[in-house]
Short mmCIF file of C-alpha atoms in Angstrom, two decimals:
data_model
loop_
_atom_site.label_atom_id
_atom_site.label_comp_id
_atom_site.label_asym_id
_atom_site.label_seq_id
_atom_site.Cartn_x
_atom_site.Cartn_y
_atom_site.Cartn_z
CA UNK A 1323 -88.90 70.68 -53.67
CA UNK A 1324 -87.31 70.32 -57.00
CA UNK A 1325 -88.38 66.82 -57.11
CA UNK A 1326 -91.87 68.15 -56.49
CA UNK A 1327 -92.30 71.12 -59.10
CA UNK A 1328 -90.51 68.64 -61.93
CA UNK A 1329 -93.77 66.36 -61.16
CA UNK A 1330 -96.16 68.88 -61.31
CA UNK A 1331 -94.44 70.39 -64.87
CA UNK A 1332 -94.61 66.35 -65.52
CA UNK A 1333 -98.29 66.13 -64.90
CA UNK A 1334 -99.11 69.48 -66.66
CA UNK A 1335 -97.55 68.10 -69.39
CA UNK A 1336 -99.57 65.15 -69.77
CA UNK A 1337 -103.02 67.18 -68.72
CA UNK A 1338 -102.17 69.11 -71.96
CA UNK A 1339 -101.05 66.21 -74.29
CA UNK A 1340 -105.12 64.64 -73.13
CA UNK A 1341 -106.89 68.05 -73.75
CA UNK A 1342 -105.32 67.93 -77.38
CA UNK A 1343 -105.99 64.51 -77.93
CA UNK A 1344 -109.43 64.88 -76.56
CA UNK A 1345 -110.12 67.96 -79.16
CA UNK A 1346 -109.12 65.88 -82.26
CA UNK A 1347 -110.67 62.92 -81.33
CA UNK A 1348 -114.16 65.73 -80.96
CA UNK A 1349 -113.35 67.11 -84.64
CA UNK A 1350 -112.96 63.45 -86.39
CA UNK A 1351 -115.87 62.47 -84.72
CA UNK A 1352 -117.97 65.30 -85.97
CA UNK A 1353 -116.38 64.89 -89.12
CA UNK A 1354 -117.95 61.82 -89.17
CA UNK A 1355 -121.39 63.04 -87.82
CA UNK A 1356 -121.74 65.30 -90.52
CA UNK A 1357 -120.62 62.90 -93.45
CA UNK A 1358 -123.00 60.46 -92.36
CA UNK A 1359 -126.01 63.26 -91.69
CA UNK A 1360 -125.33 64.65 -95.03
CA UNK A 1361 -126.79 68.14 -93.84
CA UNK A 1362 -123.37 69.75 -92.11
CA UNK A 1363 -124.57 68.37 -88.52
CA UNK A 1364 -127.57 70.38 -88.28
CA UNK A 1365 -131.00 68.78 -88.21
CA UNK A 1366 -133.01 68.03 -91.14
CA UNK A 1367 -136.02 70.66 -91.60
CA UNK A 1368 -138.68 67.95 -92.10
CA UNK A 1369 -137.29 67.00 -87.98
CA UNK A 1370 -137.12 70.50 -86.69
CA UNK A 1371 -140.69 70.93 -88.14
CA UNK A 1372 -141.84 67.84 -86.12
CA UNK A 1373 -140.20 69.15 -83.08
CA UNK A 1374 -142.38 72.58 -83.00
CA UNK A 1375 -145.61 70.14 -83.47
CA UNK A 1376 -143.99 68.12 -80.60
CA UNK A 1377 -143.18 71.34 -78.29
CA UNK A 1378 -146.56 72.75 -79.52
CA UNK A 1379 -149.86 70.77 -79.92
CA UNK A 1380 -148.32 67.79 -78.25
CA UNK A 1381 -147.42 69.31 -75.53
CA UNK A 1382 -150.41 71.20 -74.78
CA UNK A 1383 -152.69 67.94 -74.98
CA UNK A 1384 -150.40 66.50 -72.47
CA UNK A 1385 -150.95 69.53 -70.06
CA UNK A 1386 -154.99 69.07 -70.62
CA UNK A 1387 -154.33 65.19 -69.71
CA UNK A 1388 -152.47 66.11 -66.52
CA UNK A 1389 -155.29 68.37 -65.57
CA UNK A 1390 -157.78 65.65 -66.09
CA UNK A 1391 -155.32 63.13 -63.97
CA UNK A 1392 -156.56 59.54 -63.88
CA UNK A 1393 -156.41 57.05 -66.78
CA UNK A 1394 -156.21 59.90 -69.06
CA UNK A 1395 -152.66 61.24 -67.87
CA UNK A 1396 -151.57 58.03 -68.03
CA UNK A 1397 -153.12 57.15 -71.96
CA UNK A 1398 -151.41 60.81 -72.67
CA UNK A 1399 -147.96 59.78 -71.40
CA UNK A 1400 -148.34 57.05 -73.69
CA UNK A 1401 -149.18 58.91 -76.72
CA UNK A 1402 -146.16 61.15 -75.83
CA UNK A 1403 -143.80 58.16 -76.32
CA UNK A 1404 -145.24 57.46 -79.41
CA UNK A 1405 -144.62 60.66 -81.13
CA UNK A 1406 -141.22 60.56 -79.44
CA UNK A 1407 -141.03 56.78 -81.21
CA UNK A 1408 -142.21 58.45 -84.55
CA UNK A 1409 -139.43 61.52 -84.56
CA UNK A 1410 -136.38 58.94 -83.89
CA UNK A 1411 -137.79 57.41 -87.03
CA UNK A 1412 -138.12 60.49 -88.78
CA UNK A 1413 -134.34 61.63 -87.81
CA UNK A 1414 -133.16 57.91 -89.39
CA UNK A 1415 -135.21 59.01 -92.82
CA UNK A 1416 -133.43 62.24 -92.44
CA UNK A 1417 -130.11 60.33 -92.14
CA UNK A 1418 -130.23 57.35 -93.96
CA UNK A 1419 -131.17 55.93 -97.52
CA UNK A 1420 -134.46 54.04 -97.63
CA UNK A 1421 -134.09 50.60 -97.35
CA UNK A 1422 -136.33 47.46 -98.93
CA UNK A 1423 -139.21 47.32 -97.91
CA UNK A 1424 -138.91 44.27 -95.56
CA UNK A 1425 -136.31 46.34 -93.89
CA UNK A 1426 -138.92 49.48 -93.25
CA UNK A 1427 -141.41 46.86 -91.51
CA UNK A 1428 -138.46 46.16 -89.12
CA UNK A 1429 -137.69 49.60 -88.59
CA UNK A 1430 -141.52 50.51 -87.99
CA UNK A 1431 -141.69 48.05 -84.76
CA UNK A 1432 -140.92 51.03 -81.89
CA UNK A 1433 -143.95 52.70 -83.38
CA UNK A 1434 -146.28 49.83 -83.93
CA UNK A 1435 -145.36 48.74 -80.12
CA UNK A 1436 -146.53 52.07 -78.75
CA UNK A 1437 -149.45 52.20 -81.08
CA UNK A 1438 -150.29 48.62 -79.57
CA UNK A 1439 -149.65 49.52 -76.18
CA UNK A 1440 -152.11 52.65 -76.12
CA UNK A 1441 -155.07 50.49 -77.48
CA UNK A 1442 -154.48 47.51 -74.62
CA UNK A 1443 -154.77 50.13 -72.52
CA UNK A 1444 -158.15 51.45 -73.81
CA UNK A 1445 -159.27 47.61 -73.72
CA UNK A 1446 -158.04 47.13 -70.08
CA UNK A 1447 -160.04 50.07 -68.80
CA UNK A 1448 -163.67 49.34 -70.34
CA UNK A 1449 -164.77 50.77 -66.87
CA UNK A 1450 -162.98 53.39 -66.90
CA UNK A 1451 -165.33 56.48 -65.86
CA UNK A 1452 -163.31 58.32 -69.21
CA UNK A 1453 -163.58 55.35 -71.40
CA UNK A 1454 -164.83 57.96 -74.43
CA UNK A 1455 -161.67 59.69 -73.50
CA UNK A 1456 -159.63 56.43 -74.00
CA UNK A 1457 -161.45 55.52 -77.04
CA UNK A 1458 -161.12 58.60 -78.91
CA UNK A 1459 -157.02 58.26 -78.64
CA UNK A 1460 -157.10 54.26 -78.91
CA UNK A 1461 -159.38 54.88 -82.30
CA UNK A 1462 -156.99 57.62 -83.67
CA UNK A 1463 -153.78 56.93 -82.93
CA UNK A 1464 -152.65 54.19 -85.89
CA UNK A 1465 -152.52 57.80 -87.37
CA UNK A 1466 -149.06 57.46 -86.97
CA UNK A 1467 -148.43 54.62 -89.57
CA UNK A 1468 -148.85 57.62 -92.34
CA UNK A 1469 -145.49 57.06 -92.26
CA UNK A 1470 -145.91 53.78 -94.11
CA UNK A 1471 -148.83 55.42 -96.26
CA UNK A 1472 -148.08 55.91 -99.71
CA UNK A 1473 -148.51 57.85 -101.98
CA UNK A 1474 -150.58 60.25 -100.22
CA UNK A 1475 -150.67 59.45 -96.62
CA UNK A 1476 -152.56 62.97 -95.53
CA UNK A 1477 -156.21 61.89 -96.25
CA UNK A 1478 -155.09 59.21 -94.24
CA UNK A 1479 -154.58 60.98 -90.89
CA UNK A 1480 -157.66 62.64 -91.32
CA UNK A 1481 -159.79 59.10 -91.48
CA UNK A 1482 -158.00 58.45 -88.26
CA UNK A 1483 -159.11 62.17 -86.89
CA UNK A 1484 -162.98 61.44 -88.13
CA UNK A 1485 -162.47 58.45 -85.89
CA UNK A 1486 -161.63 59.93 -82.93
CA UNK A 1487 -164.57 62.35 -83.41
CA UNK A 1488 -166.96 59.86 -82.87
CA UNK A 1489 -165.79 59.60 -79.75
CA UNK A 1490 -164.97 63.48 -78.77
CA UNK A 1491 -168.65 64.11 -79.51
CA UNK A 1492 -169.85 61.88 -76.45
CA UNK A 1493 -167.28 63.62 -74.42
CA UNK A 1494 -168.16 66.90 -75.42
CA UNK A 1495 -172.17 65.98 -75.21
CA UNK A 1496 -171.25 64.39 -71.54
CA UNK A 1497 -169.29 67.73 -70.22
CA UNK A 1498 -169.95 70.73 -72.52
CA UNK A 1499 -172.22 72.32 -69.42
CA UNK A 1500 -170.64 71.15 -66.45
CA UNK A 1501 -166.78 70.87 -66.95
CA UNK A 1502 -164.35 72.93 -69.91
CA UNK A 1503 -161.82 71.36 -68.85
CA UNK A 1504 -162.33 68.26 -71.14
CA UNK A 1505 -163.67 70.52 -73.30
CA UNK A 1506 -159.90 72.24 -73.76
CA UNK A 1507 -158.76 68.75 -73.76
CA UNK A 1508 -160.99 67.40 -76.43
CA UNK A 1509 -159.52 70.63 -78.48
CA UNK A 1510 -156.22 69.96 -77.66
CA UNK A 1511 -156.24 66.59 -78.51
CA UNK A 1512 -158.19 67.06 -82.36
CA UNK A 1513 -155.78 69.85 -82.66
CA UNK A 1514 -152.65 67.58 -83.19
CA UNK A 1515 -153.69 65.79 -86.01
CA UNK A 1516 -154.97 69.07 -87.64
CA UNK A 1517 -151.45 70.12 -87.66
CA UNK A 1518 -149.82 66.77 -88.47
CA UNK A 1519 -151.88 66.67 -91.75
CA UNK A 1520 -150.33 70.17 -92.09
CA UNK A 1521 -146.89 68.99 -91.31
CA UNK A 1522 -147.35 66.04 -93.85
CA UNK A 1523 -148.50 68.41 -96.93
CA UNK A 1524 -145.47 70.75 -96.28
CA UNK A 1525 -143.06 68.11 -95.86
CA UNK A 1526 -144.18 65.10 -97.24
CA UNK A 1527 -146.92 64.84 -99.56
CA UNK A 1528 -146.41 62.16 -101.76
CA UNK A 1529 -144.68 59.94 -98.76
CA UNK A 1530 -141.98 59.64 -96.20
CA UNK A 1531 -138.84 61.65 -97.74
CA UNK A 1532 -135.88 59.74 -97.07
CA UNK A 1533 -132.26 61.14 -97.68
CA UNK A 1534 -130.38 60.77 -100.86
CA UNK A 1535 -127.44 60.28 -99.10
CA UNK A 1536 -125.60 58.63 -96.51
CA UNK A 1537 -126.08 54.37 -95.66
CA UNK A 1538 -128.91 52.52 -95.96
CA UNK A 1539 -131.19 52.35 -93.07
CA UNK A 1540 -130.93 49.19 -90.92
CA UNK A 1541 -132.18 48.15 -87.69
CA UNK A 1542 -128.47 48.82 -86.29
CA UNK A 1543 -128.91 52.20 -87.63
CA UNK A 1544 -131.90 52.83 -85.74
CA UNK A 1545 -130.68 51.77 -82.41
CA UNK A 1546 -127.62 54.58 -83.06
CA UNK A 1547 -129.97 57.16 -83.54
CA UNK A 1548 -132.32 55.77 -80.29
CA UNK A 1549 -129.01 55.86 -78.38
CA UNK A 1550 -127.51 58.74 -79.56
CA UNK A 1551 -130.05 61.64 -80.84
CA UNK A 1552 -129.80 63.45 -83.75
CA UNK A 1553 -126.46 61.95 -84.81
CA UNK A 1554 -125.75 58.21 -85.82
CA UNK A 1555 -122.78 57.05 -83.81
CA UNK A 1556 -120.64 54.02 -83.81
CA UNK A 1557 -122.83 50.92 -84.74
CA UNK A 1558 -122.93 48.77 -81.77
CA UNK A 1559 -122.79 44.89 -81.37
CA UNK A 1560 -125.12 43.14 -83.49
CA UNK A 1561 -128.82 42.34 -82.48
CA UNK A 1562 -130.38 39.20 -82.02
CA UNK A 1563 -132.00 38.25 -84.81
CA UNK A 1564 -135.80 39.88 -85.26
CA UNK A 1565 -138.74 37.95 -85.26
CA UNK A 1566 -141.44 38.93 -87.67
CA UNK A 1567 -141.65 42.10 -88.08
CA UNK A 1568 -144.80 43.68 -86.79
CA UNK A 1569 -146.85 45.56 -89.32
CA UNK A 1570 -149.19 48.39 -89.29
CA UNK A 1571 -153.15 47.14 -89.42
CA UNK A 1572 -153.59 49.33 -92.11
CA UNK A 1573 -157.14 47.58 -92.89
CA UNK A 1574 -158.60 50.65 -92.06
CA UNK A 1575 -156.82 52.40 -94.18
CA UNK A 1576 -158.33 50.37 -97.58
CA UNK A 1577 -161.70 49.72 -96.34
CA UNK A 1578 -162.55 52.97 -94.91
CA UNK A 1579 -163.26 56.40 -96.64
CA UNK A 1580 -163.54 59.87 -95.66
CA UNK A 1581 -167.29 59.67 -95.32
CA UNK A 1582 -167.90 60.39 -91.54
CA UNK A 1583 -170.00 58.44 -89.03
CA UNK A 1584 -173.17 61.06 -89.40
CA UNK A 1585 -173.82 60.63 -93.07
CA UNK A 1586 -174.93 56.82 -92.04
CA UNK A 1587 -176.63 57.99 -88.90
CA UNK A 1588 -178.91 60.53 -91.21
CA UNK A 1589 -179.48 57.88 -93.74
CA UNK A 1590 -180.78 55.79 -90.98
CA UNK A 1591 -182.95 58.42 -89.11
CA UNK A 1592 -185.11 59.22 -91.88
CA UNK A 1593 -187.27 56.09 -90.79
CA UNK A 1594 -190.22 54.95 -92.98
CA UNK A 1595 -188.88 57.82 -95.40
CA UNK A 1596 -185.74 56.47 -96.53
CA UNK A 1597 -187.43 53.56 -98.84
CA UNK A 1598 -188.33 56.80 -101.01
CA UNK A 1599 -184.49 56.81 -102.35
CA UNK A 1600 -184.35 53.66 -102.69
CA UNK A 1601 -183.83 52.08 -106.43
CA UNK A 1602 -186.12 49.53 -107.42
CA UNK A 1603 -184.49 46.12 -108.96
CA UNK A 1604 -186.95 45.18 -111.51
CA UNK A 1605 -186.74 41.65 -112.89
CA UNK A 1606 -184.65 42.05 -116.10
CA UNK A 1607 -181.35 43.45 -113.36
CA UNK A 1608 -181.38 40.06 -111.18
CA UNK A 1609 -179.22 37.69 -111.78
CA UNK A 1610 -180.93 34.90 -110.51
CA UNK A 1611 -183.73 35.12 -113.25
CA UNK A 1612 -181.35 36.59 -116.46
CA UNK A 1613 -178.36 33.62 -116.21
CA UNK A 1614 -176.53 35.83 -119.01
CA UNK A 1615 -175.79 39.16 -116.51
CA UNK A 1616 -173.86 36.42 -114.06
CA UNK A 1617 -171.62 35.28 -117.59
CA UNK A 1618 -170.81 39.18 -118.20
CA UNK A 1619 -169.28 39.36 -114.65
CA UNK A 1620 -166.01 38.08 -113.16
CA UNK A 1621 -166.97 35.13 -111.16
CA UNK A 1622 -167.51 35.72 -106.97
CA UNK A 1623 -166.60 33.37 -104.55
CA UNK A 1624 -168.45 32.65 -101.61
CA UNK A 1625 -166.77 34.34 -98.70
CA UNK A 1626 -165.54 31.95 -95.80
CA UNK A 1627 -163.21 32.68 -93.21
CA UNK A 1628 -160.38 31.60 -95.05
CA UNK A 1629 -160.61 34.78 -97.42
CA UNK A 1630 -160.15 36.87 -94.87
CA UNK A 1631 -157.19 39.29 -95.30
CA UNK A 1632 -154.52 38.97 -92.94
CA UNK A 1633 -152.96 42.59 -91.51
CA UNK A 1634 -150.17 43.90 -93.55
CA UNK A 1635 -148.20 47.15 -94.12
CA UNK A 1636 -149.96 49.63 -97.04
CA UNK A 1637 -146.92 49.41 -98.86
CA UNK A 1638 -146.49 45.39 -99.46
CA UNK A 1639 -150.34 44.39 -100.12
CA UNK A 1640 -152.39 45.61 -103.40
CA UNK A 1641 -155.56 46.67 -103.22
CA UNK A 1642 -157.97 43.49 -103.98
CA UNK A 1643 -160.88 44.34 -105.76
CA UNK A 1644 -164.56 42.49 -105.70
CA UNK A 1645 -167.29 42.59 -108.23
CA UNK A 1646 -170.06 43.92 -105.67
CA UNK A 1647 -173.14 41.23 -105.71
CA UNK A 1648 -176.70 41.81 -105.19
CA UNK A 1649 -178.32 38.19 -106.24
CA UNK A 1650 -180.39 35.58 -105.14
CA UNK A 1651 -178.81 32.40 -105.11
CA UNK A 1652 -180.84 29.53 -104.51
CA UNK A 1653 -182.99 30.79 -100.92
CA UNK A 1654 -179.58 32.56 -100.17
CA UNK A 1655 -179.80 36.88 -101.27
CA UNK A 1656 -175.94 37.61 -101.44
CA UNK A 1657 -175.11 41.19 -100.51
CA UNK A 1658 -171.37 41.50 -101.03
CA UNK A 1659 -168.50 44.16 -101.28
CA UNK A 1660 -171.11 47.10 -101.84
CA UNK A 1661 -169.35 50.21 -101.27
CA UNK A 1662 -170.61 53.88 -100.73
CA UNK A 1663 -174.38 52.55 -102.22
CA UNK A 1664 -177.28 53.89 -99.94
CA UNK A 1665 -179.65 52.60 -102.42
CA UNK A 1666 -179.50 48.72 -102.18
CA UNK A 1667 -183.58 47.24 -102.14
CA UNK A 1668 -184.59 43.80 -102.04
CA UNK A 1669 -188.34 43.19 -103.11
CA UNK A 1670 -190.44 40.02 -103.12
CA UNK A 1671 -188.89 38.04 -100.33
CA UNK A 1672 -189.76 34.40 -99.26
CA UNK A 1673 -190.27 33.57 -95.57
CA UNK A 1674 -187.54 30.72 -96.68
CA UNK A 1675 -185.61 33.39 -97.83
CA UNK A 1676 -182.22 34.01 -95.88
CA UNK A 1677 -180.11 37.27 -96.23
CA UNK A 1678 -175.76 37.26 -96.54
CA UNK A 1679 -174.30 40.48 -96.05
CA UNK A 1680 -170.19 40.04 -96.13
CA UNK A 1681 -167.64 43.06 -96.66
CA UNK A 1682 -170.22 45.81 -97.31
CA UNK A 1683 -168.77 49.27 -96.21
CA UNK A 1684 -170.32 53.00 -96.20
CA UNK A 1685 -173.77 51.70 -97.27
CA UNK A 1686 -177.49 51.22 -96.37
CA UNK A 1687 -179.72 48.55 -97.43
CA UNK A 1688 -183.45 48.01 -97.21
CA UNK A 1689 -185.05 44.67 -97.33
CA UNK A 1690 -189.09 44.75 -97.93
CA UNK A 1691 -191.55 41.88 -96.81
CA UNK A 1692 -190.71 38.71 -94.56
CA UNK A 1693 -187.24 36.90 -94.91
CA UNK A 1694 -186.09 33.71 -92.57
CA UNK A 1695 -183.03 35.36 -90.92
CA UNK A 1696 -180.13 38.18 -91.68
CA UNK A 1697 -176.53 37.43 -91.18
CA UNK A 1698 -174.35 40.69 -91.47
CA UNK A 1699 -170.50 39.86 -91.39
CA UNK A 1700 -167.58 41.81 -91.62
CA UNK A 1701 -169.13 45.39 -92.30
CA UNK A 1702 -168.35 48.48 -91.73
CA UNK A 1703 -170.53 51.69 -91.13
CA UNK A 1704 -173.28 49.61 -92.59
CA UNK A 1705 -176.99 50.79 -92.06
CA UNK A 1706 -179.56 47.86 -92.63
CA UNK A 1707 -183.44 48.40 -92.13
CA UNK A 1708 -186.07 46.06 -92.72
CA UNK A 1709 -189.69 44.76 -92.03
CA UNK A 1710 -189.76 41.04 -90.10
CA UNK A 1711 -187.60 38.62 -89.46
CA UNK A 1712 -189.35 35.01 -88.36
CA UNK A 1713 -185.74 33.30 -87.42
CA UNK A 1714 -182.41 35.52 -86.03
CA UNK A 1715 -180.59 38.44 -86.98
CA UNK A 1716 -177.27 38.20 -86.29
CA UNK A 1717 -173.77 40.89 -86.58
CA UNK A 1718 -170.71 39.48 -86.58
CA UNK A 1719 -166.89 41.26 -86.87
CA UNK A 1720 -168.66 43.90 -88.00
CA UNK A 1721 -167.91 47.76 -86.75
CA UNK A 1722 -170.38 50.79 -86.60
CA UNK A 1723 -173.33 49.24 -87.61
CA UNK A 1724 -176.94 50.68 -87.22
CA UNK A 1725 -180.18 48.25 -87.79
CA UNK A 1726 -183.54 49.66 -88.12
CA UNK A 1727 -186.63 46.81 -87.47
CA UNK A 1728 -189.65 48.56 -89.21
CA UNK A 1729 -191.98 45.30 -88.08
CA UNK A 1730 -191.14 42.46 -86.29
CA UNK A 1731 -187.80 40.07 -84.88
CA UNK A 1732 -187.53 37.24 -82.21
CA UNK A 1733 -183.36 38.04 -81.56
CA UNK A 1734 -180.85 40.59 -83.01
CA UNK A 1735 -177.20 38.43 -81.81
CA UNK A 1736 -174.48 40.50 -81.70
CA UNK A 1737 -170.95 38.90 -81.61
CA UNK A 1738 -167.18 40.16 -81.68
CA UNK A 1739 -169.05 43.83 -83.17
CA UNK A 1740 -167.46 47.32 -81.98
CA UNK A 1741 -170.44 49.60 -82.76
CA UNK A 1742 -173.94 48.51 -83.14
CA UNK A 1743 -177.01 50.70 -82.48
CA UNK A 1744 -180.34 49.09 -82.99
CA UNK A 1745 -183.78 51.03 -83.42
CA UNK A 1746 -186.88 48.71 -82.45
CA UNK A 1747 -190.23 49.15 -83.71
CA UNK A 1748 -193.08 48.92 -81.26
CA UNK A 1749 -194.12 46.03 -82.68
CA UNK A 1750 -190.59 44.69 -82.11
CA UNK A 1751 -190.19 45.01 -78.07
CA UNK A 1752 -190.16 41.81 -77.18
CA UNK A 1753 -186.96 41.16 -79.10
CA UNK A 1754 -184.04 39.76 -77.20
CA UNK A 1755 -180.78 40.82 -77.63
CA UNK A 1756 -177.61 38.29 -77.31
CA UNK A 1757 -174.21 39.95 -77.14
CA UNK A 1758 -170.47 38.46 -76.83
CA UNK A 1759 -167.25 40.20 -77.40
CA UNK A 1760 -168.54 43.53 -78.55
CA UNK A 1761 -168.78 47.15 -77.06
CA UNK A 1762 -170.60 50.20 -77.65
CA UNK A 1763 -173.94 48.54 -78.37
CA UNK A 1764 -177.44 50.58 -77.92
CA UNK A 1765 -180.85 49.76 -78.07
CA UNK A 1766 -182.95 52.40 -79.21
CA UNK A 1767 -186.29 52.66 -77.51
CA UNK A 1768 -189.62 54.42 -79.41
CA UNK A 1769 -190.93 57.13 -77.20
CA UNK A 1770 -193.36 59.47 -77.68
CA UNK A 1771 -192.27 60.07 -81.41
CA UNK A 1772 -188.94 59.71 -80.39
CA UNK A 1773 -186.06 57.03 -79.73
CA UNK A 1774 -184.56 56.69 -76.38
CA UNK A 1775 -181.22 55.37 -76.25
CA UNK A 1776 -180.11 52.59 -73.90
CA UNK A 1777 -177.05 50.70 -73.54
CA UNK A 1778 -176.41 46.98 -73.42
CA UNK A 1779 -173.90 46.05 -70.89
CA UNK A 1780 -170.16 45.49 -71.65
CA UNK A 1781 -168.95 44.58 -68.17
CA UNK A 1782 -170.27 42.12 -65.81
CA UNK A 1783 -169.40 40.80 -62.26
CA UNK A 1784 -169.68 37.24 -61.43
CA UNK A 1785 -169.72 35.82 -57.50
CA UNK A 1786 -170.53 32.30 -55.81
CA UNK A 1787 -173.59 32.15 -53.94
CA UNK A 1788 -172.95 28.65 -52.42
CA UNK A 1789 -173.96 26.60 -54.62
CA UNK A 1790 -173.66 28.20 -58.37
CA UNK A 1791 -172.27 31.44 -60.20
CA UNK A 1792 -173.89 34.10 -60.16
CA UNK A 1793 -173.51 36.62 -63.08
CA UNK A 1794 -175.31 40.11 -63.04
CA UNK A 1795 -174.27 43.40 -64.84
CA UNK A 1796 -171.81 45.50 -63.81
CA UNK A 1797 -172.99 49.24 -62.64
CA UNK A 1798 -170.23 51.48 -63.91
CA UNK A 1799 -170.70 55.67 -63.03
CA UNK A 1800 -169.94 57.79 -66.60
#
């Protein structure tokens, strides 16, 4: 027995000797936590702020999407990683200095993952019976790179939200009368970024705010905070080193304003009556006949694919800026970098005339009399109406573009376009229309005073008969 109860004092002892060790080892190690936090422990206020949008607005759009069920739960669940993706970024800003700017790319990649992961998903579900659903989210969500948006990234979020609108409207059109429930979700959804431009102007107007304290961010840094919450712990083994470091498209953010879809939709439904704003460009104004107005200019190169931008993060790439160009050049009319101008006219055309539209965005142009053909190539929310066309029309990586044929035109082509309604004339209803690579394309019928709006096909099934393949358009039920 004595042996027994000198054991047990033996082990007692020991127990106690751990608990104390334990509870100093706890103490350094918060120590630490707070030293490195810079804020006593506690999270930062920018983080808790981003929490209650998380817990509020987020949350409820997620309870809509599980209502819905389908592809829509499942986009939503993706969304919710995302935000989740953005916060462990926001609690390393909260933590850490700011780093160089090749760094912040690095650090950005969880984000730009999920962002990239939500549109696949929207382009591997074009028959998706919610596709507007999927669209409006896929459209929207790079409204998380505000966080690489500088120096005001608010007005930057709500470009994203005026793109996801274009696509709430169908949904709300397709099920105002017959189901609220996507109604609610439609709400739900909008009402995030509503409060995420709120959350930005309280908390970080001019740009992310990083701490003043603590160490630089790194990408070791951000795997502590993945792996560990609020608090940075122990770095752990190195990583492999990174490939290139994915970067926010942030194309959108340059070349589009806040203008919304319907101002170019209005322009465009005026019909015959929109040549009465229209400014004339009288003889002494072109170019092509007064060689001094092309010496006063910078000069313009002729676009070709090679000038074509690559993606890059708002923060790295300056703003390029183009002389706009309205000339003829030789039988070419060169319509380039025109930005917010609803009055662009071209008078007196030649049937051996061609047309070049390249990089026009937010405008509307009007081309009188007979031309050989129209080319219009990488544009965006660009409204073009004119009278006949003898040759081809064509619309290439161009997005929300809306064509008006006043006379006639043999074939509108429409290649690698997102966004493309076209209005025939009567006297235009034998056109044919050629499509590859593009979605949301409508053809808009004249009826009875009116225009009746048909789609092209997007999907299409293809089966062996026996002795060829046989390709026919898909049916899918909206």
């Amino acid at each position: 027995m004595a042996e027994t109860h000198g054991l047990m004092e033996r082990l007692e002892n020991a127990v106690t000797r751990l608990e104390s060790l334990f509870s100093d080892s706890q103490r350094s190690g918060g120590m630490e936590c707070d030293g490195i936090n810079g804020v006593n422990g506690s999270i930062a206020p920018y983080v808790e702020a981003f929490d209650r949008l998380l817990n509020g607005s987020v949350a409820e759009f997620l309870r809509y999407s599980k209502i819905l069920e389908g592809d829509v739960k499942t986009h939503a669940e993706m969304v919710r990683a995302a935000f989740q993706a953005q916060r462990s970024f926001l609690v390393l800003a909260s933590q850490c200095q700011e780093p160089q700017e090749n760094e912040v790319a690095m650090l950005l990649k969880p984000i730009s993952e999920k962002i990239q992961e939500i549109q696949n998903f929207r382009e591997r579900n074009r028959g998706s019976k919610m596709f507007n659903h999927l669209s409006a989210v896929s459209e929207s969500i790079p409204a998380l790179g505000w966080i690489a948006v500088s120096p005001k990234p608010g007005p930057y979020v709500k470009e994203m939200n005026d793109a996801a609108t274009f696509y709430t409207n169908r949904v709300l059109k397709d099920y105002k009368n017959s189901d609220t429930r996507h109604v609610d979700w439609v709400k739900s959804y909008l009402n995030i970024w509503s409060e995420l431009q709120a959350y930005i102007k309280e908390h970080h107007t001019t740009g992310l705010t990083w701490s003043k304290t603590g160490p630089v961010a790194s990408p070791m840094s951000m795997r502590s905070v993945l792996t560990s919450g609020s608090c940075l712990s122990p770095p752990p083994p190195p990583p492999p080193p990174p490939g290139p470091p994915p970067i926010f498209d942030t194309e959108t953010t340059k070349d589009e304003g806040t203008a919304s879809r319907s101002a170019l939709f209005a322009q465009l439904n005026q019909g015959e009556a929109i040549t009465k704003g229209l400014r004339h460009v009288s003889d002494d104004q072109k170019t092509h006949k007064n060689p001094s107005l092309r010496a006063q200019g910078p000069p313009v190169r002729s676009p070709t694919k090679s000038h074509t931008p690559s993606p890059t993060s708002p923060k790295n790439s300056p703003q390029q800026n183009h002389a706009p160009v309205l000339e003829l050049e030789g039988k070419k009319w060169r319509v380039e970098y025109q930005e917010d101008k609803n009055d662009l006219v071209i008078h007196n055309t030649e049937l051996k005339q061609v047309a070049y539209i390249f990089k026009c965005n937010k405008s509307t142009l009007q081309i009188k009399g007979k031309i050989n053909s129209i080319t219009i190539d990488n544009c965006k929310k660009f409204g073009l109406v004119f009278d006949n066309v003898v040759g081809i029309v064509e619309v290439i990586n161009s997005r929300d573009i809306q064509i008006q044929v006043m006379g006639k035109v043999p074939t509108i082509s429409i290649n690698k376009t997102e966004g493309c309604h076209i209005y025939l004339s009567e006297e235009s209803l034998d056109c044919e229309i050629v499509s590859a690579k593009s979605s949301e394309m409508n053809i808009l019928i004249p009826q009875d005073g009116d225009y009746k709006e048909f789609p092209v096909p997007e999907q299409f099934k293809t089966a062996w008969d026996g002795s060829k393949l046989v390709t026919e358009p898909a049916e899918i039920v909206g």
